[in-house]
CSV table of C-alpha atoms and ligand atoms in Angstrom, one decimal:
chain,number,residue,atom,x,y,z
A,1,UNK,CA,-26.9,106.7,-13.8
A,2,UNK,CA,-30.4,104.7,-13.8
A,3,UNK,CA,-29.9,100.7,-13.8
A,4,UNK,CA,-33.3,99.4,-15.6
A,5,UNK,CA,-31.4,95.9,-15.5
A,6,UNK,CA,-31.3,95.1,-19.2
A,7,UNK,CA,-29.0,92.9,-20.2
A,8,UNK,CA,-27.0,95.4,-22.3
A,9,UNK,CA,-26.3,97.2,-18.8
A,10,UNK,CA,-25.1,94.3,-16.8
A,11,UNK,CA,-21.0,94.2,-16.7
A,12,UNK,CA,-20.2,90.9,-17.9
A,13,UNK,CA,-16.5,90.1,-17.9
A,14,UNK,CA,-15.4,91.1,-21.6
A,15,UNK,CA,-13.6,88.2,-21.8
A,16,UNK,CA,-17.2,86.2,-21.4
A,17,UNK,CA,-19.2,88.6,-23.2
A,18,UNK,CA,-20.7,87.3,-26.4
A,19,UNK,CA,-19.4,83.9,-25.8
A,20,UNK,CA,-21.9,81.3,-26.7
A,21,UNK,CA,-23.2,78.4,-24.6
A,22,UNK,CA,-20.9,75.7,-26.2
A,23,UNK,CA,-19.9,74.9,-29.9
A,24,UNK,CA,-22.0,72.0,-30.2
A,25,UNK,CA,-25.6,73.7,-29.2
A,26,UNK,CA,-26.7,74.3,-33.0
A,27,UNK,CA,-26.6,71.3,-34.1
A,28,UNK,CA,-28.1,69.9,-31.3
A,29,UNK,CA,-30.8,72.3,-31.5
A,30,UNK,CA,-31.8,71.5,-34.8
A,31,UNK,CA,-31.3,67.9,-34.1
A,32,UNK,CA,-33.7,68.1,-31.8
A,33,UNK,CA,-36.1,70.1,-34.0
A,34,UNK,CA,-36.1,67.4,-36.8
A,35,UNK,CA,-36.8,64.5,-34.0
A,36,UNK,CA,-39.8,66.3,-33.0
A,37,UNK,CA,-40.7,66.7,-36.5
A,38,UNK,CA,-41.1,62.8,-36.3
A,39,UNK,CA,-37.3,62.7,-38.6
A,40,UNK,CA,-35.0,59.9,-38.1
A,41,UNK,CA,-31.8,61.5,-36.7
A,42,UNK,CA,-28.5,59.6,-36.2
A,43,UNK,CA,-26.5,61.5,-33.5
A,44,UNK,CA,-23.0,61.2,-34.6
A,45,UNK,CA,-22.0,64.6,-32.9
A,46,UNK,CA,-22.4,62.9,-29.4
A,47,UNK,CA,-18.7,62.9,-27.3
A,48,UNK,CA,-19.4,60.4,-25.0
A,49,UNK,CA,-18.3,56.7,-24.4
A,50,UNK,CA,-21.2,54.5,-25.2
A,51,UNK,CA,-20.2,52.0,-22.8
A,52,UNK,CA,-21.8,51.4,-19.1
A,53,UNK,CA,-19.3,51.7,-16.2
A,54,UNK,CA,-17.8,48.5,-15.4
A,55,UNK,CA,-19.7,46.8,-13.0
A,56,UNK,CA,-17.0,46.6,-10.2
A,57,UNK,CA,-16.7,50.3,-10.1
A,58,UNK,CA,-20.4,50.8,-10.0
A,59,UNK,CA,-20.9,48.1,-7.0
A,60,UNK,CA,-18.0,50.3,-5.3
A,61,UNK,CA,-19.6,53.1,-6.1
A,62,UNK,CA,-22.8,51.9,-4.4
A,63,UNK,CA,-20.7,50.8,-1.3
A,64,UNK,CA,-19.3,54.1,-1.0
A,65,UNK,CA,-22.7,55.9,-1.6
A,66,UNK,CA,-22.6,56.8,2.3
A,67,UNK,CA,-19.0,58.5,2.3
A,68,UNK,CA,-20.3,62.1,3.4
A,69,UNK,CA,-17.1,64.3,4.3
A,70,UNK,CA,-15.4,66.5,2.6
A,71,UNK,CA,-11.9,65.3,1.6
A,72,UNK,CA,-9.0,66.4,1.3
A,73,UNK,CA,-8.9,69.2,-1.8
A,74,UNK,CA,-5.9,67.5,-3.9
A,75,UNK,CA,-7.9,64.4,-3.8
A,76,UNK,CA,-8.0,61.0,-1.3
A,77,UNK,CA,-4.9,59.5,-0.7
A,78,UNK,CA,-5.6,55.9,-1.6
A,79,UNK,CA,-7.0,57.5,-5.4
A,80,UNK,CA,-3.7,59.3,-5.9
A,81,UNK,CA,-1.9,56.6,-4.7
A,82,UNK,CA,-3.8,54.0,-7.1
A,83,UNK,CA,-3.5,56.8,-10.3
A,84,UNK,CA,0.4,57.0,-9.3
A,85,UNK,CA,0.6,53.3,-9.6
A,86,UNK,CA,-1.5,53.3,-12.6
A,87,UNK,CA,1.1,55.5,-14.3
A,88,UNK,CA,4.0,53.8,-12.7
A,89,UNK,CA,2.7,50.4,-14.1
A,90,UNK,CA,1.3,51.8,-17.5
A,91,UNK,CA,3.9,54.1,-18.5
A,92,UNK,CA,6.8,53.3,-16.5
A,93,UNK,CA,6.8,56.8,-15.1
A,94,UNK,CA,8.1,57.4,-11.6
A,95,UNK,CA,5.9,59.2,-9.3
A,96,UNK,CA,3.8,59.0,-6.1
A,97,UNK,CA,0.8,59.9,-4.3
A,98,UNK,CA,2.3,63.7,-3.9
A,99,UNK,CA,2.2,64.0,-7.7
A,100,UNK,CA,-1.2,63.6,-8.6
A,101,UNK,CA,-4.1,66.2,-8.4
A,102,UNK,CA,-7.7,64.9,-8.5
A,103,UNK,CA,-10.6,67.4,-9.6
A,104,UNK,CA,-14.2,67.1,-10.9
A,105,UNK,CA,-13.4,66.1,-14.7
A,106,UNK,CA,-9.8,67.2,-16.2
A,107,UNK,CA,-11.7,69.9,-17.8
A,108,UNK,CA,-12.0,71.7,-14.9
A,109,UNK,CA,-8.2,71.0,-14.0
A,110,UNK,CA,-7.5,72.5,-17.2
A,111,UNK,CA,-8.7,75.3,-16.5
A,112,UNK,CA,-7.3,75.6,-13.3
A,113,UNK,CA,-4.0,74.9,-14.5
A,114,UNK,CA,-4.6,77.8,-17.5
A,115,UNK,CA,-5.3,80.2,-14.6
A,116,UNK,CA,-2.4,79.5,-12.2
A,117,UNK,CA,-0.1,79.5,-15.1
A,118,UNK,CA,1.2,82.7,-16.9
A,119,UNK,CA,1.8,82.1,-20.8
A,120,UNK,CA,0.8,81.5,-23.9
A,121,UNK,CA,-1.4,77.9,-25.0
A,122,UNK,CA,-0.2,76.6,-28.1
A,123,UNK,CA,-3.2,74.4,-29.4
A,124,UNK,CA,-2.4,72.3,-32.8
A,125,UNK,CA,-5.5,71.8,-34.7
A,126,UNK,CA,-7.8,70.3,-35.5
A,127,UNK,CA,-8.3,70.2,-31.3
A,128,UNK,CA,-10.9,69.5,-28.6
A,129,UNK,CA,-13.5,72.3,-28.6
A,130,UNK,CA,-13.0,73.8,-24.9
A,131,UNK,CA,-9.1,74.4,-24.9
A,132,UNK,CA,-9.5,77.3,-26.7
A,133,UNK,CA,-12.7,79.2,-24.9
A,134,UNK,CA,-10.9,78.5,-21.6
A,135,UNK,CA,-7.5,80.3,-22.8
A,136,UNK,CA,-9.9,83.2,-23.9
A,137,UNK,CA,-12.0,83.4,-20.3
A,138,UNK,CA,-9.1,83.7,-18.5
A,139,UNK,CA,-7.4,86.0,-21.1
A,140,UNK,CA,-4.6,83.8,-22.1
A,141,UNK,CA,-2.8,84.6,-25.6
A,142,UNK,CA,-3.5,81.5,-27.7
A,143,UNK,CA,-1.4,80.4,-31.0
A,144,UNK,CA,-2.7,77.5,-33.1
A,145,UNK,CA,-0.6,75.3,-35.0
A,146,UNK,CA,-2.4,74.1,-38.2
A,147,UNK,CA,-1.7,70.5,-39.1
A,148,UNK,CA,-1.8,69.1,-42.2
A,149,UNK,CA,-4.0,66.1,-43.3
A,150,UNK,CA,-1.2,64.5,-45.0
A,151,UNK,CA,0.2,64.4,-41.7
A,152,UNK,CA,-3.0,62.8,-40.3
A,153,UNK,CA,-3.6,66.0,-38.6
A,154,UNK,CA,-0.8,65.3,-36.2
A,155,UNK,CA,2.0,67.6,-34.9
A,156,UNK,CA,5.2,67.4,-36.5
A,157,UNK,CA,8.5,68.2,-34.3
A,158,UNK,CA,9.6,70.9,-37.0
A,159,UNK,CA,6.0,72.6,-36.5
A,160,UNK,CA,6.6,72.4,-33.0
A,161,UNK,CA,10.1,73.9,-32.9
A,162,UNK,CA,8.9,76.9,-35.9
A,163,UNK,CA,6.7,78.2,-33.2
A,164,UNK,CA,8.7,78.1,-30.5
A,165,UNK,CA,11.9,79.5,-31.9
A,166,UNK,CA,10.3,82.5,-32.9
A,167,UNK,CA,10.4,83.4,-28.9
A,168,UNK,CA,12.5,80.8,-27.2
A,169,UNK,CA,11.7,82.3,-23.5
A,170,UNK,CA,8.1,82.9,-24.0
A,171,UNK,CA,6.4,80.7,-21.0
A,172,UNK,CA,4.2,78.0,-23.3
A,173,UNK,CA,1.7,75.3,-22.3
A,174,UNK,CA,1.5,73.0,-25.5
A,175,UNK,CA,-1.3,70.9,-25.8
A,176,UNK,CA,-1.0,67.3,-27.2
A,177,UNK,CA,-3.6,65.2,-27.3
A,178,UNK,CA,-3.8,61.5,-28.4
A,179,UNK,CA,-5.6,59.3,-29.2
A,180,UNK,CA,-7.0,62.7,-30.6
A,181,UNK,CA,-10.4,64.1,-30.1
A,182,UNK,CA,-11.4,64.9,-33.3
A,183,UNK,CA,-9.4,62.5,-35.3
A,184,UNK,CA,-8.7,59.4,-33.4
A,185,UNK,CA,-5.4,59.6,-34.5
A,186,UNK,CA,-2.5,59.0,-32.0
A,187,UNK,CA,1.8,59.0,-31.9
A,188,UNK,CA,4.0,56.0,-32.0
A,189,UNK,CA,6.6,56.0,-29.4
A,190,UNK,CA,9.1,57.2,-31.8
A,191,UNK,CA,7.2,59.8,-32.6
A,192,UNK,CA,6.8,61.0,-29.0
A,193,UNK,CA,9.9,61.0,-28.5
A,194,UNK,CA,11.0,63.3,-31.5
A,195,UNK,CA,8.7,65.8,-30.1
A,196,UNK,CA,9.8,65.4,-26.5
A,197,UNK,CA,13.0,66.5,-27.5
A,198,UNK,CA,11.9,69.6,-29.3
A,199,UNK,CA,9.6,70.5,-26.0
A,200,UNK,CA,12.8,69.8,-24.1
A,201,UNK,CA,15.1,72.0,-26.4
A,202,UNK,CA,12.7,74.9,-25.7
A,203,UNK,CA,11.3,74.2,-22.1
A,204,UNK,CA,7.7,74.5,-22.7
A,205,UNK,CA,5.3,72.8,-20.6
A,206,UNK,CA,3.5,70.0,-22.0
A,207,UNK,CA,-0.2,69.0,-21.6
A,208,UNK,CA,-0.7,65.9,-22.4
A,209,UNK,CA,-3.9,64.8,-22.8
A,210,UNK,CA,-4.4,61.3,-22.7
A,211,UNK,CA,-7.9,61.0,-21.5
A,212,UNK,CA,-8.6,58.5,-24.7
A,213,UNK,CA,-5.0,56.4,-24.1
A,214,UNK,CA,-6.9,53.6,-22.6
A,215,UNK,CA,-8.8,53.1,-25.9
A,216,UNK,CA,-5.8,52.7,-28.1
A,217,UNK,CA,-7.2,50.2,-30.1
A,218,UNK,CA,-4.1,48.1,-29.5
A,219,UNK,CA,-3.9,48.7,-26.3
A,220,UNK,CA,-0.3,49.9,-26.6
A,221,UNK,CA,-0.7,53.6,-25.6
A,222,UNK,CA,2.6,55.3,-25.0
A,223,UNK,CA,2.6,58.4,-22.9
A,224,UNK,CA,5.2,61.6,-24.0
A,225,UNK,CA,6.0,61.9,-20.3
A,226,UNK,CA,8.2,58.7,-20.6
A,227,UNK,CA,10.5,60.9,-22.9
A,228,UNK,CA,10.1,64.0,-21.0
A,229,UNK,CA,9.5,63.5,-17.7
A,230,UNK,CA,10.3,66.9,-16.3
A,231,UNK,CA,8.2,68.9,-18.2
A,232,UNK,CA,4.7,67.1,-18.8
A,233,UNK,CA,1.8,67.0,-17.2
A,234,UNK,CA,-0.5,64.1,-17.8
A,235,UNK,CA,-4.0,64.6,-18.0
A,236,UNK,CA,-6.9,61.9,-17.4
A,237,UNK,CA,-9.8,60.5,-15.9
A,238,UNK,CA,-12.6,58.3,-16.2
A,239,UNK,CA,-14.7,59.9,-18.4
A,240,UNK,CA,-13.9,58.1,-21.7
A,241,UNK,CA,-12.4,54.5,-20.7
A,242,UNK,CA,-14.4,54.0,-18.1
A,243,UNK,CA,-17.8,55.3,-19.5
A,244,UNK,CA,-18.2,57.4,-16.5
A,245,UNK,CA,-18.3,61.3,-18.2
A,246,UNK,CA,-21.3,62.2,-15.8
A,247,UNK,CA,-19.3,61.3,-12.6
A,248,UNK,CA,-17.2,64.2,-13.0
A,249,UNK,CA,-13.3,63.2,-11.8
A,250,UNK,CA,-10.3,63.7,-13.8
A,251,UNK,CA,-6.5,63.6,-12.7
A,252,UNK,CA,-3.3,65.9,-13.4
A,253,UNK,CA,-0.4,64.1,-12.6
A,254,UNK,CA,2.7,66.4,-12.2
A,255,UNK,CA,6.5,66.0,-12.6
A,256,UNK,CA,8.4,66.8,-9.2
A,257,UNK,CA,9.9,70.0,-11.2
A,258,UNK,CA,6.1,71.4,-11.6
A,259,UNK,CA,5.0,70.9,-8.1
A,260,UNK,CA,4.6,74.6,-7.7
A,261,UNK,CA,2.0,74.7,-10.4
A,262,UNK,CA,0.3,72.0,-8.7
A,263,UNK,CA,0.3,73.7,-5.5
A,264,UNK,CA,-0.9,76.8,-6.8
A,265,UNK,CA,-3.8,74.8,-8.3
A,266,UNK,CA,-4.7,73.4,-5.3
A,267,UNK,CA,-4.7,76.7,-3.6
A,268,UNK,CA,-7.6,77.7,-6.1
A,269,UNK,CA,-9.3,74.5,-5.9
A,270,UNK,CA,-9.4,74.9,-2.0
A,271,UNK,CA,-11.3,78.4,-2.5
A,272,UNK,CA,-13.5,76.8,-5.4
A,273,UNK,CA,-14.9,73.7,-5.6
A,274,UNK,CA,-13.1,71.9,-1.9
A,275,UNK,CA,-12.9,68.7,-3.1
A,276,UNK,CA,-14.4,65.8,-5.8
A,277,UNK,CA,-17.3,64.2,-5.1
A,278,UNK,CA,-16.4,61.5,-2.1
A,279,UNK,CA,-18.3,58.3,-3.3
A,280,UNK,CA,-16.9,59.0,-6.9
A,281,UNK,CA,-13.5,59.1,-5.6
A,282,UNK,CA,-13.6,55.9,-3.4
A,283,UNK,CA,-15.1,54.3,-6.7
A,284,UNK,CA,-12.0,55.3,-9.2
A,285,UNK,CA,-9.8,53.8,-6.6
A,286,UNK,CA,-11.1,50.6,-8.2
A,287,UNK,CA,-11.0,51.8,-11.7
A,288,UNK,CA,-7.5,53.1,-11.6
A,289,UNK,CA,-6.4,49.8,-9.4
A,290,UNK,CA,-7.3,47.6,-12.7
A,291,UNK,CA,-8.1,43.9,-12.2
A,292,UNK,CA,-9.0,41.2,-14.5
A,293,UNK,CA,-12.6,42.9,-14.9
A,294,UNK,CA,-11.5,46.2,-15.9
A,295,UNK,CA,-9.1,44.2,-18.4
A,296,UNK,CA,-11.9,42.5,-19.9
A,297,UNK,CA,-13.9,45.4,-20.5
A,298,UNK,CA,-11.1,47.4,-21.9
A,299,UNK,CA,-10.2,44.7,-24.2
A,300,UNK,CA,-14.1,44.2,-25.4
A,301,UNK,CA,-14.4,48.0,-25.5
A,302,UNK,CA,-11.4,48.5,-28.1
A,303,UNK,CA,-12.1,45.7,-30.0
A,304,UNK,CA,-15.7,47.1,-30.5
A,305,UNK,CA,-14.6,50.7,-31.3
A,306,UNK,CA,-11.5,49.2,-33.3
A,307,UNK,CA,-14.3,47.4,-36.1
A,308,UNK,CA,-16.6,50.1,-36.1
A,309,UNK,CA,-13.9,52.9,-36.7
A,310,UNK,CA,-12.2,50.7,-39.6
A,311,UNK,CA,-15.4,49.9,-41.0
A,312,UNK,CA,-16.6,53.4,-41.3
A,313,UNK,CA,-13.6,54.7,-42.4
A,314,UNK,CA,-13.5,52.0,-45.3
A,315,UNK,CA,-16.9,53.0,-46.5
A,316,UNK,CA,-15.9,56.5,-46.5
A,317,UNK,CA,-12.9,56.4,-48.1
A,318,UNK,CA,-14.4,54.1,-50.9
A,319,UNK,CA,-16.8,56.9,-51.7
A,320,UNK,CA,-13.6,60.0,-52.0
A,321,UNK,CA,-14.6,61.0,-48.3
A,322,UNK,CA,-11.2,61.3,-47.1
A,323,UNK,CA,-10.1,60.6,-43.5
A,324,UNK,CA,-6.8,59.2,-41.9
A,325,UNK,CA,-7.5,55.8,-40.2
A,326,UNK,CA,-8.3,56.0,-36.6
A,327,UNK,CA,-5.8,54.6,-33.9
A,328,UNK,CA,-8.3,54.7,-30.7
A,329,UNK,CA,-11.1,56.8,-29.7
A,330,UNK,CA,-14.3,56.8,-30.9
A,331,UNK,CA,-14.2,59.7,-33.7
A,332,UNK,CA,-13.2,60.3,-37.2
A,333,UNK,CA,-12.6,63.3,-39.0
A,334,UNK,CA,-13.7,63.5,-42.4
A,335,UNK,CA,-13.0,65.9,-45.2
A,336,UNK,CA,-15.5,66.1,-48.2
A,337,UNK,CA,-12.8,68.7,-50.1
A,338,UNK,CA,-12.9,65.8,-53.1
A,339,UNK,CA,-16.5,67.6,-53.3
A,340,UNK,CA,-15.6,70.9,-53.2
A,341,UNK,CA,-16.9,72.2,-56.7
A,342,UNK,CA,-20.2,70.3,-56.2
A,343,UNK,CA,-20.5,71.8,-52.6
A,344,UNK,CA,-19.9,75.4,-53.9
A,345,UNK,CA,-22.6,75.0,-56.8
A,346,UNK,CA,-24.9,74.3,-54.4
A,347,UNK,CA,-23.8,77.2,-52.5
A,348,UNK,CA,-22.5,75.2,-49.6
A,349,UNK,CA,-19.5,77.3,-48.8
A,350,UNK,CA,-18.7,76.8,-44.8
A,351,UNK,CA,-18.3,73.5,-42.8
A,352,UNK,CA,-21.2,74.7,-40.8
A,353,UNK,CA,-23.2,74.7,-44.3
A,354,UNK,CA,-22.1,71.2,-44.8
A,355,UNK,CA,-23.2,69.9,-41.8
A,356,UNK,CA,-26.4,71.6,-41.7
A,357,UNK,CA,-27.6,70.8,-45.2
A,358,UNK,CA,-26.3,67.2,-44.2
A,359,UNK,CA,-28.5,66.9,-41.1
A,360,UNK,CA,-31.3,68.2,-43.0
A,361,UNK,CA,-31.3,65.8,-45.8
A,362,UNK,CA,-30.2,62.8,-44.2
A,363,UNK,CA,-30.9,63.1,-40.4
A,364,UNK,CA,-27.2,62.5,-39.7
A,365,UNK,CA,-25.7,64.9,-37.1
A,366,UNK,CA,-21.9,65.6,-37.8
A,367,UNK,CA,-20.0,68.9,-35.9
A,368,UNK,CA,-18.4,71.0,-38.4
A,369,UNK,CA,-14.4,71.3,-38.5
A,370,UNK,CA,-14.8,74.9,-37.6
A,371,UNK,CA,-15.8,74.1,-33.9
A,372,UNK,CA,-12.3,72.3,-33.6
A,373,UNK,CA,-10.4,75.3,-34.9
A,374,UNK,CA,-10.1,74.8,-38.5
A,375,UNK,CA,-10.8,77.1,-41.3
A,376,UNK,CA,-14.5,78.0,-41.7
A,377,UNK,CA,-14.5,77.0,-45.6
A,378,UNK,CA,-12.5,73.9,-45.2
A,379,UNK,CA,-15.2,71.2,-45.7
A,380,UNK,CA,-14.3,68.7,-42.7
A,381,UNK,CA,-16.3,67.4,-40.0
A,382,UNK,CA,-16.2,64.9,-37.1
A,383,UNK,CA,-18.1,61.7,-37.0
A,384,UNK,CA,-18.5,60.0,-33.7
A,385,UNK,CA,-19.4,56.4,-33.8
A,386,UNK,CA,-20.9,56.1,-30.1
A,387,UNK,CA,-24.8,55.9,-31.2
A,388,UNK,CA,-25.6,52.6,-30.5
A,389,UNK,CA,-26.3,50.4,-27.2
A,390,UNK,CA,-22.9,50.0,-25.8
A,391,UNK,CA,-24.1,47.6,-23.0
A,392,UNK,CA,-25.8,44.9,-25.6
A,393,UNK,CA,-22.6,45.5,-27.7
A,394,UNK,CA,-20.3,44.6,-25.0
A,395,UNK,CA,-22.4,41.5,-23.8
A,396,UNK,CA,-22.1,40.3,-27.5
A,397,UNK,CA,-18.2,40.7,-27.8
A,398,UNK,CA,-17.7,38.7,-24.3
A,399,UNK,CA,-19.1,35.6,-26.1
A,400,UNK,CA,-16.4,36.2,-28.6
A,401,UNK,CA,-13.2,34.1,-27.9
A,402,UNK,CA,-10.7,36.8,-26.5
A,403,UNK,CA,-8.1,36.1,-29.6
A,404,UNK,CA,-10.7,36.3,-32.6
A,405,UNK,CA,-11.9,39.1,-34.1
A,406,UNK,CA,-15.8,40.1,-33.9
A,407,UNK,CA,-17.8,38.7,-36.8
A,408,UNK,CA,-18.0,40.6,-39.9
A,409,UNK,CA,-21.7,41.3,-39.3
A,410,UNK,CA,-21.4,42.9,-35.8
A,411,UNK,CA,-21.8,46.4,-36.6
A,412,UNK,CA,-24.7,45.2,-38.8
A,413,UNK,CA,-26.3,43.0,-36.1
A,414,UNK,CA,-25.4,45.3,-33.1
A,415,UNK,CA,-25.0,48.8,-34.4
A,416,UNK,CA,-27.5,48.9,-37.2
A,417,UNK,CA,-27.9,52.8,-36.9
A,418,UNK,CA,-24.5,53.5,-37.3
A,419,UNK,CA,-24.2,51.5,-40.5
A,420,UNK,CA,-27.3,53.0,-41.8
A,421,UNK,CA,-26.1,56.8,-40.7
A,422,UNK,CA,-22.8,56.2,-42.6
A,423,UNK,CA,-24.4,55.0,-45.5
A,424,UNK,CA,-26.8,57.9,-45.5
A,425,UNK,CA,-23.4,60.0,-45.8
A,426,UNK,CA,-22.1,58.1,-48.7
A,427,UNK,CA,-25.4,58.3,-50.6
A,428,UNK,CA,-25.7,62.1,-49.9
A,429,UNK,CA,-22.1,62.7,-51.3
A,430,UNK,CA,-22.6,60.9,-54.2
A,431,UNK,CA,-26.0,62.7,-54.6
A,432,UNK,CA,-24.3,66.4,-54.7
B,501,PLP,C1,-10.0,65.6,-25.3
B,501,PLP,C2,-10.6,65.9,-24.3
B,501,PLP,N1,-9.8,66.3,-23.1
B,501,PLP,C3,-10.7,66.7,-22.0
B,501,PLP,C4,-12.2,66.2,-21.9
B,501,PLP,C5,-12.8,66.6,-20.6
B,501,PLP,O1,-13.1,65.4,-20.0
B,501,PLP,P1,-13.4,65.2,-18.6
B,501,PLP,O2,-13.5,66.8,-18.0
B,501,PLP,O3,-15.0,64.6,-18.2
B,501,PLP,O4,-12.2,64.7,-17.9
B,501,PLP,C6,-12.8,65.5,-23.2
B,501,PLP,C7,-14.2,65.5,-23.2
B,501,PLP,O5,-15.1,65.4,-24.2
B,501,PLP,C8,-12.0,65.4,-24.4
B,501,PLP,O6,-12.7,65.1,-25.4
């Protein structure tokens, strides 16, 4: 057979063939086009921390820039010790360095987990954009659980039970992400305990994605691993609470009973990425060890995010745009269903139509609910409130006494772009 190297002849893995680069590409491209045309764009589609990496951690990276050796595939021992100590301290979980695996981002570790484990992936929606594509690439089955807005888009124990009782012995990984991307909503300790009881009854593996745990506004993040230690893998890292997404470092913490999974992942890691960047691992020891500078940084970051999240939430709610009040992270999941008739009359029929129309008319870029696993025709979208100068806001918050709230006009003064963008959404909805 003649091979003319045309793209249609290339034997792409069928699990990858036709897969777009990323769910957010279209909105990003449109935003860039509008910007090039000289229009003002509000980047409310971004998913990265607005804050700089804490200075003590940056200093540690500088000091360790000379570290050049390949490190142990599971991760630098002092870092694994620091991560284990962190979980013992913060979540009251018994673990040691031997239970921790370090990787170049928690996303990569999730991919390895799905690769090594053979079972179904259970994803409550709305959920983060990458869980499902990873399962598709590897060829794993996905079971979606559509959570309800009236439950603040949280998974209920009976919903988990229903999907598991269907085939009690099916091997499963259930993903639980809290505070959630895209809703910002979290669970109380009591709610986690109830979910843990169901997970134990059905012996599922829980992948507890706690990457935003430290950004719980009240600083009281609770881990489900406290209630179901034998079946929970905690996923974490420095991308969100430490502002170091581009440093690429993630952590998985396993119970003793799941060591076989960890060993399998380490074996695959040794044949693929070898080990995570050495200087970054040395610097991350500082981040996980905590201390007064880190505590102060987190205290102020939470305070800022809480102030912004609640104010934007209130502004939207007053206009009839529904969204649950966030408990942490930097996202709001907003629902324009109160405007359905008006949207339909303008031929805006899907969440992508909605976000495209909003962007073209106001310059506000949101991500459509469909990329988070919601039905196309549901008028939902994710708003992320990180489009401001985090270093400047943090410096201002440091001048406010620790126990005092930020001044009323904080958002106006330091995050005026956010306020402007939110007002543009409100005006757009009213004009429909
Ligand atoms: C919910 C969630 N989990 C995991 C990740 C991946 O984080 P990283 O690979 O940077 O550790 C992200 C990043 O956006 C996320 O939002």
